[in-house]
Amino acid sequence: MNPNLVYLAQTETTVGFLSQNAEALARTKNRPKGKPFLISVDSLNTLRSFTRVPKHHKNRVRRTQKTTFVYPCGLAIRVVKDEEHLQFLKKFKWSYSTSSNPSGKGFDEAFAIEKADVIVFTCKGFFEDKPSTIYKLGKRKLRKLR
C-alpha cells in the first residue's frame, strides 16, 4: 500500500478519495491547494497524534459515529468506526479524505474510477448515504456546521 497514491473506496457515508498525499488529492479533484481536507483516523490514539481533544468534549468524540469534529487547532478529523472502512484505514492509520465527485456536483462513478490510482471494491459496492455531521469544538462551546 503506497501512501502517495489516491484510493477510491467506500467510506462510512459516501464514496471517497483517500490518500496521505494532500497534493495528489488536490490534483485529482482540481481543488485549490490551500483548501484543507478532512482527516480520517483509525483510532483515538491516532487522533491524539494530531491534536488534543478539549476535556469538555472527550466523551462526545469517543462515542459519536459518522461525525467529523473541527478542533481548535483548525483540523477536521473523524474517528472511523465502520468496520469495512476501518479494515482499509488500519493499513495507513490515517488518511486525507474527500468525496469522489467533481467539486460542487453529485457522485459520478465514471469520473471517480478515471481519477483514482487504485480502486478498492467491497461487497456492498459504491453508494452515497446521508453526509456526516460536522461540529466545531471550542474549549466549552459546540457549534454545528452541517
PDB file of C-alpha atoms in Angstrom:
ATOM      1  CA  MET A   1       0.000   0.000   0.000  1.00  0.00           C
ATOM      2  CA  ASN A   2       1.523   3.255  -1.173  1.00  0.00           C
ATOM      3  CA  PRO A   3       0.508   6.356   0.861  1.00  0.00           C
ATOM      4  CA  ASN A   4       1.178   8.629  -2.146  1.00  0.00           C
ATOM      5  CA  LEU A   5      -1.481   7.013  -4.357  1.00  0.00           C
ATOM      6  CA  VAL A   6      -5.119   8.130  -4.494  1.00  0.00           C
ATOM      7  CA  TYR A   7      -7.521   5.356  -3.487  1.00  0.00           C
ATOM      8  CA  LEU A   8     -11.213   5.209  -4.370  1.00  0.00           C
ATOM      9  CA  ALA A   9     -13.061   3.491  -1.529  1.00  0.00           C
ATOM     10  CA  GLN A  10     -16.453   3.344   0.154  1.00  0.00           C
ATOM     11  CA  THR A  11     -16.275   5.384   3.358  1.00  0.00           C
ATOM     12  CA  GLU A  12     -18.844   5.430   6.162  1.00  0.00           C
ATOM     13  CA  THR A  13     -21.134   7.817   4.320  1.00  0.00           C
ATOM     14  CA  THR A  14     -20.096   8.149   0.687  1.00  0.00           C
ATOM     15  CA  VAL A  15     -17.624   7.072  -1.964  1.00  0.00           C
ATOM     16  CA  GLY A  16     -14.386   8.920  -1.340  1.00  0.00           C
ATOM     17  CA  PHE A  17     -10.866   9.578  -2.491  1.00  0.00           C
ATOM     18  CA  LEU A  18      -8.315   8.758   0.217  1.00  0.00           C
ATOM     19  CA  SER A  19      -4.591   9.427   0.346  1.00  0.00           C
ATOM     20  CA  GLN A  20      -1.863  10.591   2.690  1.00  0.00           C
ATOM     21  CA  ASN A  21      -0.686  12.936  -0.076  1.00  0.00           C
ATOM     22  CA  ALA A  22      -2.827  16.104   0.038  1.00  0.00           C
ATOM     23  CA  GLU A  23      -1.293  17.455  -3.185  1.00  0.00           C
ATOM     24  CA  ALA A  24      -2.284  14.310  -5.100  1.00  0.00           C
ATOM     25  CA  LEU A  25      -5.868  14.632  -3.804  1.00  0.00           C
ATOM     26  CA  ALA A  26      -5.996  18.314  -4.765  1.00  0.00           C
ATOM     27  CA  ARG A  27      -4.791  17.483  -8.304  1.00  0.00           C
ATOM     28  CA  THR A  28      -7.319  14.643  -8.604  1.00  0.00           C
ATOM     29  CA  LYS A  29     -10.252  16.924  -7.780  1.00  0.00           C
ATOM     30  CA  ASN A  30      -8.859  20.124  -9.383  1.00  0.00           C
ATOM     31  CA  ARG A  31      -9.183  21.761  -5.998  1.00  0.00           C
ATOM     32  CA  PRO A  32      -7.308  24.840  -4.699  1.00  0.00           C
ATOM     33  CA  LYS A  33      -4.180  23.775  -2.789  1.00  0.00           C
ATOM     34  CA  GLY A  34      -4.977  25.920   0.257  1.00  0.00           C
ATOM     35  CA  LYS A  35      -8.359  24.296   0.895  1.00  0.00           C
ATOM     36  CA  PRO A  36      -7.971  21.757   3.730  1.00  0.00           C
ATOM     37  CA  PHE A  37      -9.093  18.123   3.663  1.00  0.00           C
ATOM     38  CA  LEU A  38     -10.850  16.092   6.306  1.00  0.00           C
ATOM     39  CA  ILE A  39      -8.568  13.607   8.069  1.00  0.00           C
ATOM     40  CA  SER A  40      -9.892  10.105   8.787  1.00  0.00           C
ATOM     41  CA  VAL A  41      -8.137   8.231  11.604  1.00  0.00           C
ATOM     42  CA  ASP A  42      -8.393   4.614  12.701  1.00  0.00           C
ATOM     43  CA  SER A  43      -8.378   5.154  16.474  1.00  0.00           C
ATOM     44  CA  LEU A  44      -8.414   7.623  19.330  1.00  0.00           C
ATOM     45  CA  ASN A  45      -4.676   7.004  19.788  1.00  0.00           C
ATOM     46  CA  THR A  46      -4.031   8.179  16.237  1.00  0.00           C
ATOM     47  CA  LEU A  47      -6.284  11.199  16.865  1.00  0.00           C
ATOM     48  CA  ARG A  48      -4.048  12.168  19.799  1.00  0.00           C
ATOM     49  CA  SER A  49      -1.056  12.370  17.472  1.00  0.00           C
ATOM     50  CA  PHE A  50      -2.811  15.181  15.548  1.00  0.00           C
ATOM     51  CA  THR A  51      -4.498  17.250  18.246  1.00  0.00           C
ATOM     52  CA  ARG A  52      -5.674  17.446  21.813  1.00  0.00           C
ATOM     53  CA  VAL A  53      -9.401  16.894  22.400  1.00  0.00           C
ATOM     54  CA  PRO A  54     -10.865  19.576  24.710  1.00  0.00           C
ATOM     55  CA  LYS A  55     -11.662  17.971  28.071  1.00  0.00           C
ATOM     56  CA  HIS A  56     -15.307  19.054  27.928  1.00  0.00           C
ATOM     57  CA  HIS A  57     -15.866  17.113  24.643  1.00  0.00           C
ATOM     58  CA  LYS A  58     -13.907  13.861  25.220  1.00  0.00           C
ATOM     59  CA  ASN A  59     -16.965  11.622  25.744  1.00  0.00           C
ATOM     60  CA  ARG A  60     -18.740  13.100  22.724  1.00  0.00           C
ATOM     61  CA  VAL A  61     -15.755  12.496  20.449  1.00  0.00           C
ATOM     62  CA  ARG A  62     -15.330   8.943  21.743  1.00  0.00           C
ATOM     63  CA  ARG A  63     -18.986   7.911  21.373  1.00  0.00           C
ATOM     64  CA  THR A  64     -20.321   9.564  18.226  1.00  0.00           C
ATOM     65  CA  GLN A  65     -20.417   7.860  14.846  1.00  0.00           C
ATOM     66  CA  LYS A  66     -20.364   9.339  11.333  1.00  0.00           C
ATOM     67  CA  THR A  67     -19.369  12.684  12.839  1.00  0.00           C
ATOM     68  CA  THR A  68     -16.482  14.976  11.996  1.00  0.00           C
ATOM     69  CA  PHE A  69     -15.125  17.433  14.532  1.00  0.00           C
ATOM     70  CA  VAL A  70     -13.223  20.619  13.722  1.00  0.00           C
ATOM     71  CA  TYR A  71     -10.767  21.089  16.583  1.00  0.00           C
ATOM     72  CA  PRO A  72      -9.482  24.406  17.977  1.00  0.00           C
ATOM     73  CA  CYS A  73      -6.221  23.877  16.012  1.00  0.00           C
ATOM     74  CA  GLY A  74      -8.278  24.045  12.779  1.00  0.00           C
ATOM     75  CA  LEU A  75      -8.054  20.374  11.732  1.00  0.00           C
ATOM     76  CA  ALA A  76     -11.227  18.498  10.740  1.00  0.00           C
ATOM     77  CA  ILE A  77     -10.845  14.903  11.946  1.00  0.00           C
ATOM     78  CA  ARG A  78     -13.182  11.904  12.003  1.00  0.00           C
ATOM     79  CA  VAL A  79     -12.542   8.734  14.002  1.00  0.00           C
ATOM     80  CA  VAL A  80     -13.815   5.909  11.770  1.00  0.00           C
ATOM     81  CA  LYS A  81     -15.920   3.216  13.421  1.00  0.00           C
ATOM     82  CA  ASP A  82     -17.377   1.451  10.354  1.00  0.00           C
ATOM     83  CA  GLU A  83     -15.724  -1.998  10.243  1.00  0.00           C
ATOM     84  CA  GLU A  84     -15.315  -2.278   6.447  1.00  0.00           C
ATOM     85  CA  HIS A  85     -13.810   1.181   6.063  1.00  0.00           C
ATOM     86  CA  LEU A  86     -11.693   0.600   9.157  1.00  0.00           C
ATOM     87  CA  GLN A  87     -10.092  -2.505   7.597  1.00  0.00           C
ATOM     88  CA  PHE A  88      -8.752  -0.323   4.784  1.00  0.00           C
ATOM     89  CA  LEU A  89      -7.798   2.607   7.031  1.00  0.00           C
ATOM     90  CA  LYS A  90      -5.847   0.488   9.550  1.00  0.00           C
ATOM     91  CA  LYS A  91      -3.234  -0.160   6.867  1.00  0.00           C
ATOM     92  CA  PHE A  92      -2.380   3.569   6.896  1.00  0.00           C
ATOM     93  CA  LYS A  93      -3.514   4.659  10.422  1.00  0.00           C
ATOM     94  CA  TRP A  94      -4.820   7.920   8.892  1.00  0.00           C
ATOM     95  CA  SER A  95      -5.547   9.495   5.525  1.00  0.00           C
ATOM     96  CA  TYR A  96      -6.872  12.662   3.985  1.00  0.00           C
ATOM     97  CA  SER A  97     -10.392  12.113   2.730  1.00  0.00           C
ATOM     98  CA  THR A  98     -12.693  13.849   0.282  1.00  0.00           C
ATOM     99  CA  SER A  99     -15.770  12.921  -1.695  1.00  0.00           C
ATOM    100  CA  SER A 100     -15.129  11.386  -5.097  1.00  0.00           C
ATOM    101  CA  ASN A 101     -17.346  13.760  -7.013  1.00  0.00           C
ATOM    102  CA  PRO A 102     -16.307  16.768  -9.075  1.00  0.00           C
ATOM    103  CA  SER A 103     -16.365  19.917  -6.916  1.00  0.00           C
ATOM    104  CA  GLY A 104     -19.934  21.053  -6.294  1.00  0.00           C
ATOM    105  CA  LYS A 105     -21.545  18.115  -8.141  1.00  0.00           C
ATOM    106  CA  GLY A 106     -23.011  14.724  -7.262  1.00  0.00           C
ATOM    107  CA  PHE A 107     -21.309  11.324  -7.396  1.00  0.00           C
ATOM    108  CA  ASP A 108     -20.242  10.243 -10.879  1.00  0.00           C
ATOM    109  CA  GLU A 109     -18.801   6.718 -10.891  1.00  0.00           C
ATOM    110  CA  ALA A 110     -17.073   7.152 -14.267  1.00  0.00           C
ATOM    111  CA  PHE A 111     -15.290  10.319 -13.047  1.00  0.00           C
ATOM    112  CA  ALA A 112     -14.242   8.623  -9.798  1.00  0.00           C
ATOM    113  CA  ILE A 113     -12.863   5.482 -11.460  1.00  0.00           C
ATOM    114  CA  GLU A 114     -10.974   7.522 -14.072  1.00  0.00           C
ATOM    115  CA  LYS A 115      -9.291   9.770 -11.480  1.00  0.00           C
ATOM    116  CA  ALA A 116      -8.307   7.151  -8.868  1.00  0.00           C
ATOM    117  CA  ASP A 117      -4.959   5.347  -8.911  1.00  0.00           C
ATOM    118  CA  VAL A 118      -6.328   2.319  -7.011  1.00  0.00           C
ATOM    119  CA  ILE A 119      -9.964   1.207  -6.705  1.00  0.00           C
ATOM    120  CA  VAL A 120     -10.981  -0.617  -3.505  1.00  0.00           C
ATOM    121  CA  PHE A 121     -14.134  -2.669  -4.086  1.00  0.00           C
ATOM    122  CA  THR A 122     -16.263  -4.088  -1.263  1.00  0.00           C
ATOM    123  CA  CYS A 123     -19.177  -6.494  -1.364  1.00  0.00           C
ATOM    124  CA  LYS A 124     -21.555  -3.551  -0.747  1.00  0.00           C
ATOM    125  CA  GLY A 125     -20.404  -1.749  -3.874  1.00  0.00           C
ATOM    126  CA  PHE A 126     -20.380   2.053  -4.045  1.00  0.00           C
ATOM    127  CA  PHE A 127     -23.227   4.131  -2.587  1.00  0.00           C
ATOM    128  CA  GLU A 128     -23.949   7.583  -1.193  1.00  0.00           C
ATOM    129  CA  ASP A 129     -25.564   7.915   2.210  1.00  0.00           C
ATOM    130  CA  LYS A 130     -26.532  10.896   4.350  1.00  0.00           C
ATOM    131  CA  PRO A 131     -23.466  13.157   4.764  1.00  0.00           C
ATOM    132  CA  SER A 132     -21.669  13.187   8.090  1.00  0.00           C
ATOM    133  CA  THR A 133     -22.458  15.741  10.756  1.00  0.00           C
ATOM    134  CA  ILE A 134     -19.750  18.334  11.351  1.00  0.00           C
ATOM    135  CA  TYR A 135     -19.251  20.120  14.679  1.00  0.00           C
ATOM    136  CA  LYS A 136     -16.754  22.817  15.575  1.00  0.00           C
ATOM    137  CA  LEU A 137     -15.329  22.355  19.058  1.00  0.00           C
ATOM    138  CA  GLY A 138     -14.189  25.142  21.331  1.00  0.00           C
ATOM    139  CA  LYS A 139     -12.911  24.705  24.869  1.00  0.00           C
ATOM    140  CA  ARG A 140     -16.521  24.527  26.061  1.00  0.00           C
ATOM    141  CA  LYS A 141     -18.727  25.512  23.127  1.00  0.00           C
ATOM    142  CA  LEU A 142     -20.014  23.229  20.409  1.00  0.00           C
ATOM    143  CA  ARG A 143     -21.318  24.614  17.107  1.00  0.00           C
ATOM    144  CA  LYS A 144     -22.984  22.557  14.393  1.00  0.00           C
ATOM    145  CA  LEU A 145     -21.609  23.354  10.936  1.00  0.00           C
ATOM    146  CA  ARG A 146     -23.520  20.673   8.958  1.00  0.00           C
TER     147      ARG A 146
END
